[in-house]
């Protein structure tokens, strides 16, 4: 039986091209190549049109960029300049360097965007992608104008990690996020959603066959992700941040997001989507997209007013 994802991905890529997107490989440095989905047109200097506003979507750990954000790209690509990177060791992005930290991922995305001509952007990050996004905002404040974070944290400290793993019943993130069986894939999505629909086992089998390459390197990414609580200091982000959350997320639950809101202070706003778990962008895409469009309109208008006042 032909793998359904091997058939679906080329179809998805064809649809993306219809809405003005194209794939591009960017050499970040010798030995490090990152895949991006980018607009057909290069960024322009005009400050008055949303069509020239860059929105960068950073994926989580379960899939590559365009598979994760397909519904959002289709909804926004005609209005904004949308960029979707595949983080290193996802979707064909590779490196020969030994670094595995979120800081390294942030560095690669930022350098790639600059090579693509992006000077300012709004980041939309999911889970692991949100952690990379926070690092980008900290390391490159001139690049990151504002952020929308979904089911993520500033940094995965040991206390946050231990509590989340206990809630989902796993001893390590590798055991959960890098399943080696059909049952493991089903459990991954069951935990990450509010109500998993009935899906034939062959779908999980096909997902297992094609979506979990670079296992050794991804295990190293997960090992580098968790840091000691004493090593974490709340950074002072100048950017506006909107937290758009699945109300029923059990990985980073209500306690986690409320604590994140307190850490961010007045520069952050929060919004919940009911009957949605960790993968809210896929579970309730129409509702998520509606809120995301409203948030982007507000964030980008505020950014324009700030620029005019300078």
Coordinates of C-alpha atoms in Angstrom, one line a residue:
X1 CA 0.0 0.0 0.0
X2 CA 1.3 3.4 -1.0
X3 CA 2.1 5.6 2.0
X4 CA -0.6 8.2 2.2
X5 CA 1.7 11.0 3.3
X6 CA 4.0 10.3 0.4
X7 CA 1.0 11.1 -1.8
X8 CA -0.4 13.9 0.3
X9 CA 2.8 16.0 0.6
X10 CA 3.3 16.6 -3.1
X11 CA -0.4 17.6 -3.4
X12 CA 0.0 19.9 -0.4
X13 CA 3.1 21.5 -2.0
X14 CA 1.2 22.0 -5.3
X15 CA -1.7 23.7 -3.4
X16 CA 0.9 26.0 -1.6
X17 CA 2.3 27.1 -4.9
X18 CA -1.3 28.0 -6.0
X19 CA -1.5 30.5 -3.1
X20 CA 1.8 32.1 -4.0
X21 CA 4.3 30.0 -1.9
X22 CA 7.4 28.2 -3.0
X23 CA 10.1 26.1 -1.3
X24 CA 13.6 27.5 -1.1
X25 CA 16.8 26.0 0.4
X26 CA 19.0 28.5 2.2
X27 CA 22.6 28.0 3.1
X28 CA 22.9 29.4 6.6
X29 CA 26.6 28.7 6.6
X30 CA 28.8 26.0 5.1
X31 CA 27.4 22.7 6.4
X32 CA 24.1 24.1 7.5
X33 CA 21.1 24.2 5.1
X34 CA 17.6 25.2 6.1
X35 CA 14.5 24.7 4.0
X36 CA 11.9 27.5 3.9
X37 CA 8.5 28.0 2.3
X38 CA 8.6 31.6 1.1
X39 CA 6.4 34.1 -0.9
X40 CA 6.9 34.1 -4.7
X41 CA 7.6 37.9 -4.4
X42 CA 10.5 39.3 -2.4
X43 CA 9.8 41.7 0.5
X44 CA 9.3 45.3 -0.5
X45 CA 10.1 48.5 1.4
X46 CA 6.5 49.8 1.6
X47 CA 5.3 50.2 5.2
X48 CA 1.7 50.8 4.4
X49 CA 0.4 47.4 3.1
X50 CA -0.2 44.2 5.0
X51 CA 0.9 42.4 1.9
X52 CA 4.5 43.4 2.8
X53 CA 4.2 42.4 6.4
X54 CA 6.3 39.3 7.2
X55 CA 4.7 36.5 9.3
X56 CA 7.0 33.6 10.3
X57 CA 5.5 30.3 11.4
X58 CA 7.8 28.1 13.5
X59 CA 6.6 24.5 14.0
X60 CA 6.7 22.2 16.9
X61 CA 8.3 18.8 17.4
X62 CA 5.7 16.5 15.8
X63 CA 6.1 17.5 12.2
X64 CA 7.8 19.8 9.7
X65 CA 6.8 23.4 9.0
X66 CA 4.3 23.2 6.1
X67 CA 2.6 20.1 7.5
X68 CA 2.1 21.8 10.9
X69 CA 0.9 25.2 9.6
X70 CA -0.8 24.2 6.3
X71 CA -4.2 25.6 7.3
X72 CA -2.8 28.9 8.5
X73 CA -0.6 29.4 5.5
X74 CA -3.6 28.8 3.2
X75 CA -5.6 31.3 5.2
X76 CA -2.9 34.1 5.3
X77 CA -0.6 33.7 2.3
X78 CA -2.6 36.1 0.1
X79 CA -2.6 38.9 2.7
X80 CA 0.8 38.6 4.3
X81 CA 4.3 37.7 3.3
X82 CA 4.4 34.2 5.0
X83 CA 7.6 32.4 5.8
X84 CA 7.7 28.8 7.1
X85 CA 11.1 27.4 8.0
X86 CA 11.9 23.7 8.7
X87 CA 14.0 23.7 11.9
X88 CA 17.3 21.9 11.7
X89 CA 16.7 18.1 11.5
X90 CA 13.2 18.5 10.3
X91 CA 11.9 18.5 6.7
X92 CA 15.4 18.2 5.2
X93 CA 17.1 21.0 7.1
X94 CA 20.5 19.8 8.2
X95 CA 23.7 20.8 9.9
X96 CA 27.2 19.3 10.4
X97 CA 27.6 21.4 13.6
X98 CA 27.2 19.8 17.0
X99 CA 25.0 22.4 18.5
X100 CA 21.4 21.3 19.4
X101 CA 20.1 24.1 21.6
X102 CA 17.0 26.3 20.9
X103 CA 19.6 29.2 20.6
X104 CA 21.2 27.5 17.6
X105 CA 17.8 26.9 16.0
X106 CA 16.9 30.6 16.6
X107 CA 20.3 31.6 15.1
X108 CA 19.6 29.5 11.9
X109 CA 16.1 30.9 11.4
X110 CA 17.2 34.5 11.9
X111 CA 20.1 34.2 9.6
X112 CA 17.9 32.5 7.0
X113 CA 15.3 35.2 7.2
X114 CA 17.9 37.9 6.8
X115 CA 19.3 36.1 3.7
X116 CA 15.7 36.1 2.3
X117 CA 15.5 39.9 2.8
X118 CA 13.3 39.9 5.9
X119 CA 14.0 42.9 8.1
X120 CA 11.1 42.8 10.6
X121 CA 8.6 40.1 11.3
X122 CA 5.9 38.7 13.5
X123 CA 6.6 35.2 14.8
X124 CA 3.9 32.6 15.3
X125 CA 5.4 29.7 17.3
X126 CA 3.9 26.4 18.4
X127 CA 5.3 24.4 21.4
X128 CA 9.0 23.8 20.6
X129 CA 8.7 26.4 17.9
X130 CA 7.6 28.9 20.5
X131 CA 10.7 28.3 22.6
X132 CA 12.8 28.9 19.5
X133 CA 10.7 32.0 18.9
X134 CA 11.4 33.4 22.4
X135 CA 15.1 32.9 21.8
X136 CA 14.9 34.7 18.5
X137 CA 13.1 37.6 20.2
X138 CA 15.7 37.8 22.9
X139 CA 18.7 37.4 20.5
X140 CA 17.4 39.5 17.6
X141 CA 15.0 42.2 18.9
X142 CA 15.5 44.3 15.7
X143 CA 14.2 41.4 13.6
X144 CA 11.3 40.2 15.8
X145 CA 8.6 42.9 16.1
X146 CA 5.9 40.9 17.9
X147 CA 5.0 37.3 18.7
X148 CA 2.0 34.9 18.8
X149 CA 2.8 31.9 21.0
X150 CA 0.7 28.8 21.2
X151 CA 1.1 26.1 23.9
X152 CA 4.7 26.9 24.7
X153 CA 7.0 28.4 27.3
X154 CA 9.9 30.8 27.5
X155 CA 12.2 27.9 28.3
X156 CA 11.6 24.3 29.3
X157 CA 13.0 24.3 32.8
X158 CA 13.4 21.1 34.7
X159 CA 10.4 21.9 37.0
X160 CA 8.1 22.6 34.0
X161 CA 9.4 19.5 32.2
X162 CA 9.0 17.2 35.1
X163 CA 5.5 18.4 35.9
X164 CA 4.4 18.0 32.2
X165 CA 5.9 14.6 31.8
X166 CA 4.1 13.5 35.0
X167 CA 0.8 14.8 33.6
X168 CA 1.1 12.8 30.4
X169 CA 2.6 9.7 32.0
X170 CA 6.0 9.6 30.3
X171 CA 9.6 9.4 31.7
X172 CA 11.2 11.4 29.0
X173 CA 10.3 13.6 26.0
X174 CA 12.0 11.2 23.6
X175 CA 9.7 8.4 24.7
X176 CA 6.7 10.6 24.0
X177 CA 7.8 12.6 20.9
X178 CA 9.8 10.0 19.1
X179 CA 7.5 6.9 19.1
X180 CA 8.7 3.7 17.6
X181 CA 5.4 1.9 17.2
X182 CA 1.9 2.6 15.8
X183 CA 0.5 2.6 19.3
X184 CA 3.1 5.2 20.3
X185 CA 2.0 7.5 17.4
X186 CA -1.6 7.1 18.4
X187 CA -0.8 8.0 22.0
X188 CA 1.2 11.0 20.9
X189 CA -1.8 12.5 19.1
X190 CA -4.3 11.4 21.7
X191 CA -2.5 13.3 24.4
X192 CA -1.9 16.4 22.2
X193 CA -5.6 16.8 21.3
X194 CA -8.9 17.4 23.1
X195 CA -10.8 14.7 21.3
X196 CA -8.9 12.5 18.8
X197 CA -11.2 11.4 16.0
X198 CA -11.4 7.8 15.0
X199 CA -8.5 7.3 12.6
X200 CA -7.5 4.0 10.9
X201 CA -4.3 2.4 12.2
X202 CA -2.8 2.5 8.8
X203 CA -2.7 6.3 9.0
X204 CA -0.6 6.1 12.2
X205 CA 1.6 3.4 10.5
X206 CA 2.2 5.6 7.5
X207 CA 2.9 8.6 9.8
X208 CA 5.5 6.5 11.7
X209 CA 7.2 5.5 8.4
X210 CA 7.9 9.0 7.2
X211 CA 7.7 11.6 10.0
X212 CA 10.4 10.5 12.5
X213 CA 13.7 10.6 10.6
X214 CA 16.9 11.9 12.2
X215 CA 16.0 10.2 15.4
X216 CA 19.5 10.4 17.0
X217 CA 19.7 14.1 16.3
X218 CA 16.2 14.8 17.5
X219 CA 16.9 13.0 20.7
X220 CA 19.9 15.3 21.2
X221 CA 17.6 18.3 20.5
X222 CA 15.3 17.2 23.3
X223 CA 18.2 16.6 25.7
X224 CA 19.4 20.2 25.0
X225 CA 15.9 21.6 25.5
X226 CA 15.6 21.0 29.2
X227 CA 17.6 23.4 31.4
X228 CA 18.1 23.7 35.2
X229 CA 15.7 26.1 36.9
X230 CA 18.7 28.0 38.3
X231 CA 20.0 28.6 34.7
X232 CA 16.8 30.4 33.6
X233 CA 16.4 34.2 34.0
X234 CA 13.3 35.9 32.7
X235 CA 14.5 38.0 29.7
X236 CA 13.2 41.5 29.2
X237 CA 11.3 41.2 25.9
X238 CA 10.4 44.5 24.3
X239 CA 8.0 42.8 21.9
X240 CA 4.2 42.5 22.2
X241 CA 3.3 38.9 22.8
X242 CA -0.1 37.3 22.4
X243 CA -0.7 33.8 23.9
X244 CA -3.2 31.8 21.9
X245 CA -3.9 28.6 23.7
X246 CA -5.9 25.4 23.5
X247 CA -8.0 25.5 26.7
X248 CA -7.7 21.7 27.2
X249 CA -3.9 21.5 26.6
X250 CA -2.6 19.0 29.3
X251 CA 1.1 19.3 28.3
X252 CA 1.4 23.0 29.0
X253 CA -1.8 23.5 30.9
X254 CA -3.7 26.5 32.3
X255 CA -1.3 26.8 35.3
X256 CA 1.7 27.0 32.9
X257 CA 0.1 29.6 30.6
X258 CA -1.1 31.8 33.5
X259 CA 2.4 31.7 34.9
X260 CA 3.8 32.6 31.5
X261 CA 1.4 35.6 31.3
X262 CA 2.7 36.8 34.7
X263 CA 6.3 36.5 33.6
X264 CA 5.6 38.5 30.5
X265 CA 3.6 41.2 32.3
X266 CA 1.7 44.0 30.6
X267 CA 3.2 43.4 27.2
X268 CA 1.3 40.1 26.9
X269 CA -2.4 39.2 26.2
X270 CA -4.0 35.8 26.4
X271 CA -6.8 34.1 24.6
X272 CA -8.2 30.5 24.9
X273 CA -9.8 28.3 22.4
X274 CA -12.2 25.8 23.9
X275 CA -12.4 22.1 23.1
X276 CA -8.8 22.2 21.9
X277 CA -5.6 20.6 23.1
X278 CA -1.9 21.2 22.5
X279 CA -2.3 20.9 18.7
X280 CA -5.0 23.6 18.6
X281 CA -3.9 24.9 15.2
X282 CA -4.7 21.5 13.6
X283 CA -7.6 20.5 15.9
X284 CA -9.7 23.7 15.4
X285 CA -8.1 25.4 12.4
X286 CA -11.0 27.7 11.5
X287 CA -11.3 29.1 15.0
X288 CA -7.6 29.4 15.4
X289 CA -7.3 31.2 12.1
X290 CA -10.1 33.6 12.9
X291 CA -8.4 34.6 16.2
X292 CA -4.9 34.7 14.5
X293 CA -6.1 37.1 11.8
X294 CA -7.6 39.4 14.5
X295 CA -4.4 39.3 16.5
X296 CA -2.1 39.9 13.6
X297 CA -4.2 42.9 12.5
X298 CA -3.9 44.4 16.0
X299 CA -0.2 43.6 16.4
X300 CA 0.8 45.0 13.0
X301 CA -1.3 48.1 13.4
X302 CA 0.3 48.8 16.7
X303 CA 3.7 48.2 15.0
X304 CA 2.9 50.7 12.3
X305 CA 1.9 53.3 14.9
X306 CA 5.1 52.7 16.8
X307 CA 7.2 53.2 13.7
X308 CA 5.4 56.4 12.8
X309 CA 6.0 57.8 16.3
X310 CA 9.8 57.2 16.0

